[in-house]
Structure formats: structure tokens, C-alpha cells
Amino acid sequence: MTVSLFSRSAARRVLQSGIRSKISPQMGAARFSSYYTPAHEYVKVEGKVGTVGITDFAQAALGDIVFVDLPEVGDEFEKGDSFGSVESVKAASDVYAPVTGTVVEINEALNDEPGLVNSNAEDDAWFIKLEMSDSSDLGDLMEEGAYKEHCEKEAH
């Protein structure tokens, strides 16, 4: 997903309001962590399942989301493959898989309420859940601090 110069002011507002903490405490044997791509997708990892969507920065840059195109359960994607798209009043943009895996769930709520992405991009408005094939894919992604720094650079 590419963020245009036109969208930087909206993205700047998201940064000024702060990116919420995405790393949860360790619970039992599973560790919950979030990772980010330079193209503003996130993956929240719980065991071998990654919950994927677009970040607050991305939704602010896109504006009002009017449609979300999602794959089918069972579809397989390599890291970097386009798995769907988002359309807003400003633009349409592909969304890319941050990790390799098989879709085990899609967020059906986005079919009826694509605007959830604008109000809760990194929580209720996740796009897909992937059973990850290779956790080493996470090594190329940014953790929260690095992602915040990346967004600050793009916003200026």
C-alpha cells in the first residue's frame, strides 16, 4: 500500500494521537506480538496464527473506507502476495500478506461495515487470520518502535 503526499496530513494526525501499544504481555506459553510492514499492514501473532489488517496510519491516509475485498478461507499466500484490497473515497489499494500462510478465517463484519476499518483498524477491523507456514517471515518485519519511526519519516 503506497501512501501519497496528499495523505500525509491525515497520517500525521494519527501519529500525533499516538500509536497504541501492540505488544501484549506473555500469557501462559503463548506470546502475543505485533509486527508491521513498510506498506502499513500489520500481523498480530498468537501461536501459529497471525491476524492481519491495515494500520491506523494506512486507514487515515486512505480516508473513508467504502469496500474491503477479502480472500476465501483456505486460500494460500506467500509473503508479499496481494490477498485483497481496500477502496476508499480517495483511492483503491491492494493489501499484502506480511507472512506466508493459509487463510483460516476472514472478518465477515467488513462485508457489511467496511467503515469499521476507519474506527478500529488494528482491533475489530482485522482482515484475515493466517495459519503461518514459517515464523521466520516475522524477522523481516518491524516491531512497534521501528514502525512508529517509519511512519514519522513518511509523514514529514
Short mmCIF file of N, CA and C in Angstrom, two decimals:
data_model
loop_
_atom_site.label_atom_id
_atom_site.label_comp_id
_atom_site.label_asym_id
_atom_site.label_seq_id
_atom_site.Cartn_x
_atom_site.Cartn_y
_atom_site.Cartn_z
N MET A 1 0.85 -1.15 0.00
CA MET A 1 0.00 0.00 0.00
C MET A 1 0.91 1.22 0.00
N THR A 2 0.69 2.14 -0.91
CA THR A 2 1.51 3.34 -1.00
C THR A 2 0.72 4.51 -0.45
N VAL A 3 1.37 5.32 0.36
CA VAL A 3 0.73 6.48 0.96
C VAL A 3 1.18 7.71 0.18
N SER A 4 0.23 8.45 -0.40
CA SER A 4 0.57 9.61 -1.21
C SER A 4 0.91 10.82 -0.36
N LEU A 5 1.54 11.81 -0.99
CA LEU A 5 1.84 13.05 -0.29
C LEU A 5 0.56 13.70 0.22
N PHE A 6 -0.50 13.58 -0.57
CA PHE A 6 -1.79 14.15 -0.21
C PHE A 6 -2.30 13.60 1.12
N SER A 7 -1.95 12.38 1.41
CA SER A 7 -2.47 11.69 2.60
C SER A 7 -1.63 11.90 3.84
N ARG A 8 -0.49 12.54 3.71
CA ARG A 8 0.41 12.64 4.86
C ARG A 8 -0.17 13.43 6.02
N SER A 9 -0.98 14.44 5.75
CA SER A 9 -1.53 15.21 6.87
C SER A 9 -2.46 14.36 7.72
N ALA A 10 -3.25 13.52 7.07
CA ALA A 10 -4.13 12.63 7.84
C ALA A 10 -3.30 11.65 8.65
N ALA A 11 -2.26 11.13 8.05
CA ALA A 11 -1.39 10.19 8.75
C ALA A 11 -0.68 10.87 9.91
N ARG A 12 -0.30 12.12 9.73
CA ARG A 12 0.36 12.87 10.79
C ARG A 12 -0.55 12.97 12.01
N ARG A 13 -1.87 13.17 11.77
CA ARG A 13 -2.81 13.25 12.89
C ARG A 13 -2.84 11.94 13.68
N VAL A 14 -2.75 10.81 12.99
CA VAL A 14 -2.73 9.53 13.68
C VAL A 14 -1.50 9.43 14.55
N LEU A 15 -0.35 9.85 14.02
CA LEU A 15 0.88 9.79 14.80
C LEU A 15 0.82 10.70 16.01
N GLN A 16 0.23 11.89 15.83
CA GLN A 16 0.15 12.82 16.94
C GLN A 16 -0.74 12.28 18.05
N SER A 17 -1.75 11.48 17.67
CA SER A 17 -2.62 10.90 18.70
C SER A 17 -1.97 9.68 19.33
N GLY A 18 -0.89 9.20 18.72
CA GLY A 18 -0.12 8.09 19.30
C GLY A 18 -0.56 6.75 18.78
N ILE A 19 0.40 5.89 18.51
CA ILE A 19 0.12 4.52 18.12
C ILE A 19 0.02 3.71 19.40
N ARG A 20 -1.11 3.04 19.58
CA ARG A 20 -1.32 2.25 20.78
C ARG A 20 -0.34 1.09 20.86
N SER A 21 -0.01 0.71 22.05
CA SER A 21 0.90 -0.41 22.26
C SER A 21 0.34 -1.67 21.63
N LYS A 22 1.17 -2.37 20.89
CA LYS A 22 0.72 -3.56 20.19
C LYS A 22 1.34 -4.83 20.75
N ILE A 23 2.14 -4.72 21.77
CA ILE A 23 2.77 -5.91 22.33
C ILE A 23 2.09 -6.23 23.65
N SER A 24 1.48 -7.39 23.69
CA SER A 24 0.77 -7.81 24.89
C SER A 24 1.69 -8.62 25.78
N PRO A 25 1.38 -8.67 27.05
CA PRO A 25 2.21 -9.46 27.95
C PRO A 25 2.11 -10.94 27.62
N GLN A 26 3.12 -11.68 28.04
CA GLN A 26 3.13 -13.11 27.83
C GLN A 26 2.03 -13.73 28.69
N MET A 27 1.24 -14.61 28.09
CA MET A 27 0.16 -15.28 28.80
C MET A 27 0.33 -16.77 28.60
N GLY A 28 0.58 -17.49 29.65
CA GLY A 28 0.81 -18.92 29.53
C GLY A 28 2.05 -19.16 28.69
N ALA A 29 1.95 -20.11 27.76
CA ALA A 29 3.10 -20.42 26.92
C ALA A 29 3.11 -19.60 25.64
N ALA A 30 2.00 -18.93 25.32
CA ALA A 30 1.92 -18.18 24.07
C ALA A 30 2.33 -16.73 24.29
N ARG A 31 3.06 -16.18 23.35
CA ARG A 31 3.43 -14.77 23.40
C ARG A 31 2.67 -14.05 22.29
N PHE A 32 2.07 -12.95 22.62
CA PHE A 32 1.30 -12.18 21.66
C PHE A 32 2.14 -10.98 21.24
N SER A 33 2.41 -10.86 19.93
CA SER A 33 3.24 -9.78 19.43
C SER A 33 2.66 -9.25 18.14
N SER A 34 2.97 -7.99 17.84
CA SER A 34 2.54 -7.38 16.58
C SER A 34 3.76 -6.97 15.78
N TYR A 35 3.64 -7.11 14.47
CA TYR A 35 4.69 -6.76 13.54
C TYR A 35 4.07 -5.97 12.39
N TYR A 36 4.90 -5.17 11.72
CA TYR A 36 4.41 -4.24 10.71
C TYR A 36 5.26 -4.29 9.45
N THR A 37 4.62 -4.02 8.30
CA THR A 37 5.34 -3.91 7.03
C THR A 37 5.55 -2.44 6.70
N PRO A 38 6.52 -2.14 5.86
CA PRO A 38 6.69 -0.75 5.40
C PRO A 38 5.47 -0.23 4.64
N ALA A 39 4.66 -1.15 4.11
CA ALA A 39 3.46 -0.78 3.34
C ALA A 39 2.23 -0.65 4.23
N HIS A 40 2.41 -0.69 5.56
CA HIS A 40 1.37 -0.41 6.54
C HIS A 40 0.34 -1.53 6.74
N GLU A 41 0.78 -2.78 6.59
CA GLU A 41 -0.02 -3.90 7.05
C GLU A 41 0.55 -4.33 8.41
N TYR A 42 -0.30 -4.95 9.22
CA TYR A 42 0.18 -5.49 10.49
C TYR A 42 -0.17 -6.96 10.56
N VAL A 43 0.55 -7.67 11.41
CA VAL A 43 0.20 -9.04 11.76
C VAL A 43 0.37 -9.16 13.27
N LYS A 44 -0.70 -9.57 13.94
CA LYS A 44 -0.67 -9.84 15.37
C LYS A 44 -0.58 -11.34 15.52
N VAL A 45 0.48 -11.80 16.15
CA VAL A 45 0.78 -13.22 16.21
C VAL A 45 0.38 -13.80 17.56
N GLU A 46 -0.35 -14.90 17.47
CA GLU A 46 -0.74 -15.68 18.65
C GLU A 46 -0.51 -17.15 18.29
N GLY A 47 0.57 -17.70 18.81
CA GLY A 47 0.92 -19.07 18.44
C GLY A 47 1.33 -19.11 16.97
N LYS A 48 0.65 -19.96 16.18
CA LYS A 48 0.95 -20.08 14.75
C LYS A 48 -0.02 -19.29 13.88
N VAL A 49 -0.93 -18.53 14.50
CA VAL A 49 -1.92 -17.78 13.74
C VAL A 49 -1.60 -16.29 13.79
N GLY A 50 -1.62 -15.67 12.62
CA GLY A 50 -1.40 -14.24 12.51
C GLY A 50 -2.66 -13.55 12.06
N THR A 51 -3.09 -12.55 12.81
CA THR A 51 -4.24 -11.73 12.45
C THR A 51 -3.72 -10.54 11.66
N VAL A 52 -4.23 -10.34 10.45
CA VAL A 52 -3.68 -9.38 9.50
C VAL A 52 -4.69 -8.30 9.16
N GLY A 53 -4.20 -7.08 9.02
CA GLY A 53 -5.04 -5.96 8.57
C GLY A 53 -4.16 -4.78 8.19
N ILE A 54 -4.80 -3.62 8.03
CA ILE A 54 -4.04 -2.40 7.76
C ILE A 54 -3.97 -1.58 9.03
N THR A 55 -2.95 -0.76 9.12
CA THR A 55 -2.71 0.01 10.34
C THR A 55 -3.57 1.28 10.39
N ASP A 56 -3.58 1.90 11.56
CA ASP A 56 -4.25 3.19 11.72
C ASP A 56 -3.66 4.21 10.76
N PHE A 57 -2.34 4.19 10.58
CA PHE A 57 -1.67 5.11 9.66
C PHE A 57 -2.25 4.95 8.25
N ALA A 58 -2.40 3.72 7.80
CA ALA A 58 -2.91 3.44 6.45
C ALA A 58 -4.36 3.90 6.30
N GLN A 59 -5.20 3.59 7.28
CA GLN A 59 -6.61 3.97 7.14
C GLN A 59 -6.76 5.48 7.14
N ALA A 60 -5.94 6.19 7.92
CA ALA A 60 -6.01 7.66 7.94
C ALA A 60 -5.59 8.23 6.58
N ALA A 61 -4.60 7.61 5.96
CA ALA A 61 -4.13 8.07 4.65
C ALA A 61 -5.17 7.81 3.57
N LEU A 62 -5.89 6.70 3.68
CA LEU A 62 -6.88 6.35 2.67
C LEU A 62 -8.16 7.17 2.78
N GLY A 63 -8.53 7.56 3.97
CA GLY A 63 -9.80 8.25 4.16
C GLY A 63 -10.92 7.25 4.40
N ASP A 64 -12.14 7.67 4.15
CA ASP A 64 -13.31 6.83 4.44
C ASP A 64 -13.31 5.56 3.60
N ILE A 65 -13.22 4.42 4.25
CA ILE A 65 -13.21 3.11 3.59
C ILE A 65 -14.65 2.75 3.22
N VAL A 66 -14.86 2.39 1.95
CA VAL A 66 -16.21 2.05 1.48
C VAL A 66 -16.36 0.60 1.05
N PHE A 67 -15.23 -0.11 0.86
CA PHE A 67 -15.29 -1.51 0.43
C PHE A 67 -13.99 -2.22 0.80
N VAL A 68 -14.13 -3.46 1.25
CA VAL A 68 -12.96 -4.31 1.54
C VAL A 68 -13.17 -5.63 0.81
N ASP A 69 -12.20 -6.02 -0.03
CA ASP A 69 -12.24 -7.28 -0.77
C ASP A 69 -11.33 -8.27 -0.06
N LEU A 70 -11.89 -9.38 0.37
CA LEU A 70 -11.14 -10.38 1.14
C LEU A 70 -11.09 -11.71 0.39
N PRO A 71 -10.08 -12.53 0.67
CA PRO A 71 -9.98 -13.84 0.03
C PRO A 71 -10.94 -14.83 0.68
N GLU A 72 -10.84 -16.08 0.27
CA GLU A 72 -11.65 -17.16 0.83
C GLU A 72 -10.83 -17.94 1.87
N VAL A 73 -11.52 -18.51 2.85
CA VAL A 73 -10.86 -19.41 3.79
C VAL A 73 -10.27 -20.56 2.98
N GLY A 74 -9.05 -20.93 3.30
CA GLY A 74 -8.36 -21.99 2.59
C GLY A 74 -7.38 -21.48 1.54
N ASP A 75 -7.52 -20.22 1.13
CA ASP A 75 -6.58 -19.63 0.17
C ASP A 75 -5.19 -19.57 0.81
N GLU A 76 -4.17 -19.80 -0.02
CA GLU A 76 -2.79 -19.76 0.46
C GLU A 76 -2.07 -18.58 -0.17
N PHE A 77 -1.23 -17.91 0.63
CA PHE A 77 -0.49 -16.75 0.15
C PHE A 77 0.96 -16.83 0.60
N GLU A 78 1.83 -16.42 -0.29
CA GLU A 78 3.24 -16.25 0.04
C GLU A 78 3.41 -14.85 0.62
N LYS A 79 4.41 -14.68 1.44
CA LYS A 79 4.73 -13.36 1.98
C LYS A 79 4.88 -12.39 0.81
N GLY A 80 4.18 -11.26 0.87
CA GLY A 80 4.26 -10.24 -0.18
C GLY A 80 3.18 -10.35 -1.24
N ASP A 81 2.42 -11.45 -1.25
CA ASP A 81 1.32 -11.58 -2.22
C ASP A 81 0.16 -10.66 -1.85
N SER A 82 -0.50 -10.13 -2.85
CA SER A 82 -1.74 -9.37 -2.62
C SER A 82 -2.83 -10.36 -2.26
N PHE A 83 -3.51 -10.13 -1.13
CA PHE A 83 -4.60 -11.04 -0.75
C PHE A 83 -5.96 -10.37 -0.81
N GLY A 84 -5.99 -9.08 -1.07
CA GLY A 84 -7.26 -8.37 -1.12
C GLY A 84 -7.01 -6.91 -1.41
N SER A 85 -8.06 -6.11 -1.23
CA SER A 85 -7.92 -4.68 -1.47
C SER A 85 -8.89 -3.90 -0.59
N VAL A 86 -8.58 -2.63 -0.45
CA VAL A 86 -9.48 -1.70 0.24
C VAL A 86 -9.77 -0.55 -0.71
N GLU A 87 -11.00 -0.10 -0.70
CA GLU A 87 -11.39 1.05 -1.51
C GLU A 87 -11.91 2.12 -0.57
N SER A 88 -11.47 3.34 -0.85
CA SER A 88 -11.94 4.48 -0.07
C SER A 88 -12.49 5.51 -1.03
N VAL A 89 -12.97 6.61 -0.47
CA VAL A 89 -13.46 7.69 -1.32
C VAL A 89 -12.30 8.34 -2.07
N LYS A 90 -11.06 8.12 -1.63
CA LYS A 90 -9.87 8.70 -2.28
C LYS A 90 -9.21 7.76 -3.28
N ALA A 91 -9.14 6.46 -2.95
CA ALA A 91 -8.32 5.55 -3.75
C ALA A 91 -8.67 4.10 -3.46
N ALA A 92 -8.12 3.23 -4.30
CA ALA A 92 -8.18 1.79 -4.05
C ALA A 92 -6.74 1.32 -3.87
N SER A 93 -6.54 0.35 -2.99
CA SER A 93 -5.19 -0.10 -2.72
C SER A 93 -5.20 -1.59 -2.41
N ASP A 94 -4.20 -2.30 -2.94
CA ASP A 94 -4.04 -3.71 -2.61
C ASP A 94 -3.52 -3.85 -1.18
N VAL A 95 -3.80 -4.99 -0.58
CA VAL A 95 -3.30 -5.32 0.75
C VAL A 95 -2.47 -6.61 0.60
N TYR A 96 -1.29 -6.63 1.22
CA TYR A 96 -0.33 -7.71 1.02
C TYR A 96 -0.13 -8.54 2.27
N ALA A 97 0.10 -9.82 2.06
CA ALA A 97 0.35 -10.74 3.17
C ALA A 97 1.72 -10.47 3.77
N PRO A 98 1.79 -10.16 5.05
CA PRO A 98 3.08 -9.92 5.69
C PRO A 98 3.85 -11.21 5.98
N VAL A 99 3.15 -12.34 5.94
CA VAL A 99 3.77 -13.65 6.19
C VAL A 99 3.14 -14.68 5.24
N THR A 100 3.81 -15.79 5.06
CA THR A 100 3.30 -16.90 4.26
C THR A 100 2.34 -17.73 5.11
N GLY A 101 1.21 -18.12 4.50
CA GLY A 101 0.29 -18.96 5.25
C GLY A 101 -1.01 -19.22 4.53
N THR A 102 -1.90 -19.91 5.24
CA THR A 102 -3.20 -20.30 4.74
C THR A 102 -4.27 -19.54 5.53
N VAL A 103 -5.24 -18.98 4.81
CA VAL A 103 -6.33 -18.24 5.45
C VAL A 103 -7.21 -19.22 6.22
N VAL A 104 -7.35 -18.97 7.52
CA VAL A 104 -8.20 -19.82 8.36
C VAL A 104 -9.48 -19.11 8.79
N GLU A 105 -9.51 -17.79 8.60
CA GLU A 105 -10.71 -17.02 8.95
C GLU A 105 -10.66 -15.67 8.26
N ILE A 106 -11.83 -15.17 7.87
CA ILE A 106 -11.92 -13.80 7.35
C ILE A 106 -12.89 -13.02 8.24
N ASN A 107 -12.74 -11.72 8.26
CA ASN A 107 -13.59 -10.88 9.09
C ASN A 107 -14.86 -10.52 8.30
N GLU A 108 -15.88 -11.34 8.46
CA GLU A 108 -17.15 -11.16 7.74
C GLU A 108 -17.79 -9.81 8.02
N ALA A 109 -17.54 -9.24 9.19
CA ALA A 109 -18.15 -7.96 9.55
C ALA A 109 -17.79 -6.86 8.56
N LEU A 110 -16.62 -6.97 7.91
CA LEU A 110 -16.19 -5.94 6.97
C LEU A 110 -17.01 -5.93 5.69
N ASN A 111 -17.69 -7.04 5.38
CA ASN A 111 -18.56 -7.06 4.20
C ASN A 111 -19.70 -6.07 4.35
N ASP A 112 -20.27 -6.01 5.54
CA ASP A 112 -21.41 -5.13 5.80
C ASP A 112 -20.98 -3.76 6.33
N GLU A 113 -19.85 -3.71 7.03
CA GLU A 113 -19.40 -2.47 7.65
C GLU A 113 -17.92 -2.19 7.37
N PRO A 114 -17.59 -1.85 6.11
CA PRO A 114 -16.18 -1.58 5.81
C PRO A 114 -15.63 -0.38 6.58
N GLY A 115 -16.49 0.51 7.02
CA GLY A 115 -16.08 1.68 7.79
C GLY A 115 -15.49 1.34 9.15
N LEU A 116 -15.66 0.09 9.61
CA LEU A 116 -15.00 -0.34 10.85
C LEU A 116 -13.50 -0.12 10.77
N VAL A 117 -12.96 -0.22 9.55
CA VAL A 117 -11.52 -0.04 9.36
C VAL A 117 -11.11 1.36 9.81
N ASN A 118 -11.96 2.36 9.56
CA ASN A 118 -11.64 3.73 9.97
C ASN A 118 -11.75 3.92 11.47
N SER A 119 -12.64 3.21 12.10
CA SER A 119 -12.84 3.44 13.53
C SER A 119 -12.01 2.53 14.42
N ASN A 120 -11.56 1.39 13.89
CA ASN A 120 -10.87 0.42 14.75
C ASN A 120 -9.96 -0.49 13.94
N ALA A 121 -9.08 0.12 13.14
CA ALA A 121 -8.28 -0.63 12.16
C ALA A 121 -7.49 -1.78 12.76
N GLU A 122 -6.91 -1.58 13.92
CA GLU A 122 -5.99 -2.59 14.45
C GLU A 122 -6.60 -3.49 15.52
N ASP A 123 -7.90 -3.43 15.65
CA ASP A 123 -8.57 -4.31 16.62
C ASP A 123 -9.72 -5.05 15.94
N ASP A 124 -10.93 -4.50 15.98
CA ASP A 124 -12.11 -5.18 15.44
C ASP A 124 -12.11 -5.29 13.92
N ALA A 125 -11.34 -4.46 13.23
CA ALA A 125 -11.38 -4.42 11.77
C ALA A 125 -10.24 -5.18 11.12
N TRP A 126 -9.74 -6.23 11.75
CA TRP A 126 -8.75 -7.10 11.12
C TRP A 126 -9.36 -7.68 9.85
N PHE A 127 -8.52 -8.08 8.89
CA PHE A 127 -9.00 -8.58 7.61
C PHE A 127 -9.06 -10.11 7.57
N ILE A 128 -7.93 -10.73 7.85
CA ILE A 128 -7.84 -12.20 7.76
C ILE A 128 -7.00 -12.76 8.90
N LYS A 129 -7.17 -14.05 9.14
CA LYS A 129 -6.30 -14.79 10.05
C LYS A 129 -5.61 -15.85 9.21
N LEU A 130 -4.28 -15.87 9.31
CA LEU A 130 -3.46 -16.82 8.56
C LEU A 130 -2.80 -17.81 9.50
N GLU A 131 -2.85 -19.09 9.14
CA GLU A 131 -2.01 -20.05 9.83
C GLU A 131 -0.65 -19.94 9.16
N MET A 132 0.33 -19.47 9.92
CA MET A 132 1.64 -19.17 9.35
C MET A 132 2.40 -20.45 9.04
N SER A 133 3.03 -20.46 7.86
CA SER A 133 3.83 -21.60 7.43
C SER A 133 5.25 -21.53 7.98
N ASP A 134 5.75 -20.30 8.15
CA ASP A 134 7.15 -20.13 8.52
C ASP A 134 7.29 -18.89 9.40
N SER A 135 7.48 -19.10 10.69
CA SER A 135 7.58 -17.95 11.61
C SER A 135 8.82 -17.11 11.35
N SER A 136 9.78 -17.62 10.56
CA SER A 136 10.96 -16.80 10.24
C SER A 136 10.59 -15.60 9.37
N ASP A 137 9.41 -15.63 8.73
CA ASP A 137 8.92 -14.47 7.96
C ASP A 137 8.84 -13.22 8.84
N LEU A 138 8.63 -13.41 10.13
CA LEU A 138 8.48 -12.27 11.05
C LEU A 138 9.78 -11.49 11.20
N GLY A 139 10.90 -12.14 10.94
CA GLY A 139 12.20 -11.49 11.11
C GLY A 139 12.42 -10.27 10.24
N ASP A 140 11.74 -10.21 9.09
CA ASP A 140 11.88 -9.08 8.18
C ASP A 140 10.93 -7.93 8.51
N LEU A 141 10.03 -8.14 9.45
CA LEU A 141 9.02 -7.12 9.77
C LEU A 141 9.49 -6.23 10.92
N MET A 142 8.83 -5.07 11.04
CA MET A 142 9.18 -4.11 12.08
C MET A 142 8.35 -4.36 13.34
N GLU A 143 8.99 -4.14 14.48
CA GLU A 143 8.25 -4.12 15.74
C GLU A 143 7.71 -2.70 15.93
N GLU A 144 6.94 -2.49 16.99
CA GLU A 144 6.21 -1.23 17.17
C GLU A 144 7.10 0.02 17.09
N GLY A 145 8.20 0.04 17.80
CA GLY A 145 9.06 1.22 17.82
C GLY A 145 9.61 1.57 16.45
N ALA A 146 10.08 0.57 15.74
CA ALA A 146 10.61 0.79 14.39
C ALA A 146 9.50 1.24 13.44
N TYR A 147 8.30 0.68 13.60
CA TYR A 147 7.18 1.08 12.74
C TYR A 147 6.78 2.53 13.00
N LYS A 148 6.72 2.91 14.25
CA LYS A 148 6.37 4.29 14.59
C LYS A 148 7.38 5.26 13.96
N GLU A 149 8.66 4.93 14.05
CA GLU A 149 9.71 5.75 13.44
C GLU A 149 9.52 5.82 11.91
N HIS A 150 9.20 4.68 11.31
CA HIS A 150 8.95 4.63 9.86
C HIS A 150 7.79 5.56 9.47
N CYS A 151 6.73 5.55 10.24
CA CYS A 151 5.57 6.40 9.96
C CYS A 151 5.92 7.88 10.12
N GLU A 152 6.70 8.20 11.13
CA GLU A 152 7.10 9.59 11.34
C GLU A 152 7.90 10.10 10.16
N LYS A 153 8.77 9.27 9.61
CA LYS A 153 9.56 9.66 8.43
C LYS A 153 8.66 9.87 7.22
N GLU A 154 7.66 9.01 7.03
CA GLU A 154 6.75 9.14 5.90
C GLU A 154 5.84 10.36 6.03
N ALA A 155 5.51 10.72 7.25
CA ALA A 155 4.60 11.84 7.48
C ALA A 155 5.26 13.19 7.24
N HIS A 156 6.59 13.22 7.17
CA HIS A 156 7.29 14.50 7.01
C HIS A 156 7.90 14.64 5.65
#
